[in-house]
Amino acid sequence: PLVQGFPCTGALARTATSIKSGARTPMAGYFKAILKLVMAFYLAQYLELVPMACIGGILVWVASNMIKPAEIKEIKHLGKFEFSIMLYTAVMVPLTDFLTGVLSALIIYFAVKYAFNKIKPKETSH
C-alpha cells in the first residue's frame, strides 16, 4: 500500500526458479538479494545493454518451466468448467495483467457456481 504496488508479482517465479536450482532454505533468498545488489552495482552499465526481447525470452522460458503437464491433466479431470477457467486465466493474464486476469476468472467461477447452485432443484424428503 505504501507505493501502490502489487507485492507478490514476481515472487512465484523466483521461488520456483530457486527450488528448481536446488535451494532448500530461505537463505537462498538472501544470497540472491546480495548477488543482485553486487550485480546492480558493478554490472549496471552492461546490463542496461541487454535487449528487452532477450529479457522477455528469459521470462517466457522461466514461466514455461513452471507449467507441469501432470497438474494440467489433473485439472482437466476435474471437469470441463474448471479446465475452461484455467484456459481463460492462462489467456487473460498475458492479454491484460495478472490481477485483472485472475480476478475476472475468480468472478466468473464463483458467479457460475452460484448460479448453478441456485438453479438446482432442492431435494425434498418424503
PDB file of C-alpha atoms in Angstrom:
ATOM      1  CA  PRO A   1       0.000   0.000   0.000  1.00  0.00           C
ATOM      2  CA  LEU A   2       2.887   2.389   0.591  1.00  0.00           C
ATOM      3  CA  VAL A   3       3.762   2.751  -3.092  1.00  0.00           C
ATOM      4  CA  GLN A   4       0.537   1.351  -4.575  1.00  0.00           C
ATOM      5  CA  GLY A   5       2.273  -1.755  -5.893  1.00  0.00           C
ATOM      6  CA  PHE A   6       1.270  -5.388  -6.071  1.00  0.00           C
ATOM      7  CA  PRO A   7       3.585  -7.036  -3.541  1.00  0.00           C
ATOM      8  CA  CYS A   8       3.863 -10.578  -4.914  1.00  0.00           C
ATOM      9  CA  THR A   9       4.047 -10.180  -8.671  1.00  0.00           C
ATOM     10  CA  GLY A  10       7.378 -11.846  -9.301  1.00  0.00           C
ATOM     11  CA  ALA A  11       7.916 -13.873  -6.149  1.00  0.00           C
ATOM     12  CA  LEU A  12       6.386 -17.067  -7.511  1.00  0.00           C
ATOM     13  CA  ALA A  13       8.749 -17.195 -10.485  1.00  0.00           C
ATOM     14  CA  ARG A  14      11.788 -16.500  -8.309  1.00  0.00           C
ATOM     15  CA  THR A  15      10.745 -19.099  -5.747  1.00  0.00           C
ATOM     16  CA  ALA A  16      10.113 -21.736  -8.423  1.00  0.00           C
ATOM     17  CA  THR A  17      13.487 -20.980 -10.012  1.00  0.00           C
ATOM     18  CA  SER A  18      15.218 -21.289  -6.647  1.00  0.00           C
ATOM     19  CA  ILE A  19      13.559 -24.613  -5.893  1.00  0.00           C
ATOM     20  CA  LYS A  20      14.441 -25.996  -9.339  1.00  0.00           C
ATOM     21  CA  SER A  21      18.032 -24.851  -8.773  1.00  0.00           C
ATOM     22  CA  GLY A  22      18.212 -26.861  -5.559  1.00  0.00           C
ATOM     23  CA  ALA A  23      17.539 -24.224  -2.886  1.00  0.00           C
ATOM     24  CA  ARG A  24      16.412 -25.816   0.364  1.00  0.00           C
ATOM     25  CA  THR A  25      16.319 -22.971   2.893  1.00  0.00           C
ATOM     26  CA  PRO A  26      15.232 -19.319   2.956  1.00  0.00           C
ATOM     27  CA  MET A  27      18.933 -18.396   2.945  1.00  0.00           C
ATOM     28  CA  ALA A  28      18.797 -18.759  -0.844  1.00  0.00           C
ATOM     29  CA  GLY A  29      16.709 -15.580  -0.919  1.00  0.00           C
ATOM     30  CA  TYR A  30      19.368 -13.666   0.990  1.00  0.00           C
ATOM     31  CA  PHE A  31      22.111 -14.870  -1.331  1.00  0.00           C
ATOM     32  CA  LYS A  32      20.027 -13.907  -4.368  1.00  0.00           C
ATOM     33  CA  ALA A  33      19.483 -10.433  -2.921  1.00  0.00           C
ATOM     34  CA  ILE A  34      23.203  -9.967  -2.255  1.00  0.00           C
ATOM     35  CA  LEU A  35      24.054 -11.206  -5.748  1.00  0.00           C
ATOM     36  CA  LYS A  36      21.543  -8.793  -7.291  1.00  0.00           C
ATOM     37  CA  LEU A  37      22.961  -5.855  -5.327  1.00  0.00           C
ATOM     38  CA  VAL A  38      26.501  -6.714  -6.384  1.00  0.00           C
ATOM     39  CA  MET A  39      25.421  -7.131 -10.000  1.00  0.00           C
ATOM     40  CA  ALA A  40      23.483  -3.871  -9.941  1.00  0.00           C
ATOM     41  CA  PHE A  41      26.455  -2.013  -8.506  1.00  0.00           C
ATOM     42  CA  TYR A  42      29.180  -3.443 -10.725  1.00  0.00           C
ATOM     43  CA  LEU A  43      27.373  -4.525 -13.881  1.00  0.00           C
ATOM     44  CA  ALA A  44      24.581  -1.952 -14.286  1.00  0.00           C
ATOM     45  CA  GLN A  45      26.241  -0.221 -17.213  1.00  0.00           C
ATOM     46  CA  TYR A  46      26.471  -3.541 -19.069  1.00  0.00           C
ATOM     47  CA  LEU A  47      23.112  -4.951 -18.009  1.00  0.00           C
ATOM     48  CA  GLU A  48      21.269  -1.979 -19.479  1.00  0.00           C
ATOM     49  CA  LEU A  49      22.622  -3.010 -22.895  1.00  0.00           C
ATOM     50  CA  VAL A  50      20.763  -6.350 -22.772  1.00  0.00           C
ATOM     51  CA  PRO A  51      17.801  -6.091 -25.176  1.00  0.00           C
ATOM     52  CA  MET A  52      14.324  -6.276 -23.649  1.00  0.00           C
ATOM     53  CA  ALA A  53      13.489  -9.065 -26.125  1.00  0.00           C
ATOM     54  CA  CYS A  54      16.218 -11.170 -24.525  1.00  0.00           C
ATOM     55  CA  ILE A  55      14.865 -10.482 -21.041  1.00  0.00           C
ATOM     56  CA  GLY A  56      11.356 -11.283 -22.277  1.00  0.00           C
ATOM     57  CA  GLY A  57      12.588 -14.580 -23.703  1.00  0.00           C
ATOM     58  CA  ILE A  58      14.130 -15.496 -20.365  1.00  0.00           C
ATOM     59  CA  LEU A  59      10.854 -14.694 -18.590  1.00  0.00           C
ATOM     60  CA  VAL A  60       8.856 -16.828 -21.041  1.00  0.00           C
ATOM     61  CA  TRP A  61      11.317 -19.705 -20.572  1.00  0.00           C
ATOM     62  CA  VAL A  62      11.077 -19.496 -16.761  1.00  0.00           C
ATOM     63  CA  ALA A  63       7.269 -19.302 -16.902  1.00  0.00           C
ATOM     64  CA  SER A  64       7.018 -22.274 -19.266  1.00  0.00           C
ATOM     65  CA  ASN A  65       9.187 -24.340 -16.928  1.00  0.00           C
ATOM     66  CA  MET A  66       6.711 -23.641 -14.117  1.00  0.00           C
ATOM     67  CA  ILE A  67       3.920 -25.411 -16.042  1.00  0.00           C
ATOM     68  CA  LYS A  68       3.552 -29.058 -15.091  1.00  0.00           C
ATOM     69  CA  PRO A  69       1.620 -31.291 -17.540  1.00  0.00           C
ATOM     70  CA  ALA A  70       0.509 -33.531 -14.663  1.00  0.00           C
ATOM     71  CA  GLU A  71      -1.250 -30.591 -12.993  1.00  0.00           C
ATOM     72  CA  ILE A  72      -2.983 -29.666 -16.253  1.00  0.00           C
ATOM     73  CA  LYS A  73      -4.238 -33.259 -16.605  1.00  0.00           C
ATOM     74  CA  GLU A  74      -5.438 -33.165 -13.003  1.00  0.00           C
ATOM     75  CA  ILE A  75      -7.466 -30.007 -13.643  1.00  0.00           C
ATOM     76  CA  LYS A  76      -8.823 -31.488 -16.873  1.00  0.00           C
ATOM     77  CA  HIS A  77     -10.121 -34.481 -14.898  1.00  0.00           C
ATOM     78  CA  LEU A  78     -11.961 -32.143 -12.506  1.00  0.00           C
ATOM     79  CA  GLY A  79     -14.327 -31.175 -15.312  1.00  0.00           C
ATOM     80  CA  LYS A  80     -14.783 -29.081 -18.424  1.00  0.00           C
ATOM     81  CA  PHE A  81     -15.764 -25.987 -16.484  1.00  0.00           C
ATOM     82  CA  GLU A  82     -12.653 -25.995 -14.286  1.00  0.00           C
ATOM     83  CA  PHE A  83     -10.462 -26.670 -17.319  1.00  0.00           C
ATOM     84  CA  SER A  84     -12.062 -23.805 -19.249  1.00  0.00           C
ATOM     85  CA  ILE A  85     -11.494 -21.462 -16.290  1.00  0.00           C
ATOM     86  CA  MET A  86      -7.824 -22.477 -16.293  1.00  0.00           C
ATOM     87  CA  LEU A  87      -7.555 -21.773 -20.041  1.00  0.00           C
ATOM     88  CA  TYR A  88      -9.386 -18.461 -19.635  1.00  0.00           C
ATOM     89  CA  THR A  89      -6.949 -17.404 -16.906  1.00  0.00           C
ATOM     90  CA  ALA A  90      -3.943 -18.513 -18.975  1.00  0.00           C
ATOM     91  CA  VAL A  91      -5.124 -16.345 -21.876  1.00  0.00           C
ATOM     92  CA  MET A  92      -6.322 -13.319 -19.895  1.00  0.00           C
ATOM     93  CA  VAL A  93      -3.238 -12.820 -17.698  1.00  0.00           C
ATOM     94  CA  PRO A  94      -0.897 -12.072 -20.641  1.00  0.00           C
ATOM     95  CA  LEU A  95      -3.576 -10.118 -22.532  1.00  0.00           C
ATOM     96  CA  THR A  96      -4.463  -7.841 -19.618  1.00  0.00           C
ATOM     97  CA  ASP A  97      -2.390  -8.130 -16.462  1.00  0.00           C
ATOM     98  CA  PHE A  98      -2.046 -10.558 -13.576  1.00  0.00           C
ATOM     99  CA  LEU A  99      -4.630  -9.003 -11.285  1.00  0.00           C
ATOM    100  CA  THR A 100      -7.279  -8.455 -13.981  1.00  0.00           C
ATOM    101  CA  GLY A 101      -6.871 -11.952 -15.431  1.00  0.00           C
ATOM    102  CA  VAL A 102      -7.033 -13.787 -12.118  1.00  0.00           C
ATOM    103  CA  LEU A 103      -9.753 -11.597 -10.605  1.00  0.00           C
ATOM    104  CA  SER A 104     -12.007 -11.898 -13.668  1.00  0.00           C
ATOM    105  CA  ALA A 105     -11.533 -15.688 -13.668  1.00  0.00           C
ATOM    106  CA  LEU A 106     -12.481 -15.845  -9.985  1.00  0.00           C
ATOM    107  CA  ILE A 107     -15.569 -13.701 -10.567  1.00  0.00           C
ATOM    108  CA  ILE A 108     -16.693 -15.899 -13.471  1.00  0.00           C
ATOM    109  CA  TYR A 109     -16.026 -19.079 -11.500  1.00  0.00           C
ATOM    110  CA  PHE A 110     -17.979 -18.015  -8.419  1.00  0.00           C
ATOM    111  CA  ALA A 111     -20.810 -16.424 -10.433  1.00  0.00           C
ATOM    112  CA  VAL A 112     -21.350 -19.613 -12.432  1.00  0.00           C
ATOM    113  CA  LYS A 113     -21.080 -21.836  -9.354  1.00  0.00           C
ATOM    114  CA  TYR A 114     -23.566 -19.599  -7.504  1.00  0.00           C
ATOM    115  CA  ALA A 115     -25.981 -19.576 -10.459  1.00  0.00           C
ATOM    116  CA  PHE A 116     -25.904 -23.367 -10.807  1.00  0.00           C
ATOM    117  CA  ASN A 117     -26.448 -23.850  -7.084  1.00  0.00           C
ATOM    118  CA  LYS A 118     -29.479 -21.527  -7.254  1.00  0.00           C
ATOM    119  CA  ILE A 119     -30.947 -23.368 -10.255  1.00  0.00           C
ATOM    120  CA  LYS A 120     -30.555 -26.902  -8.893  1.00  0.00           C
ATOM    121  CA  PRO A 121     -33.860 -28.313  -7.697  1.00  0.00           C
ATOM    122  CA  LYS A 122     -33.865 -28.873  -3.969  1.00  0.00           C
ATOM    123  CA  GLU A 123     -34.372 -32.408  -2.785  1.00  0.00           C
ATOM    124  CA  THR A 124     -37.372 -32.975  -0.570  1.00  0.00           C
ATOM    125  CA  SER A 125     -37.709 -35.867   1.783  1.00  0.00           C
ATOM    126  CA  HIS A 126     -40.940 -37.868   1.561  1.00  0.00           C
TER     127      HIS A 126
END
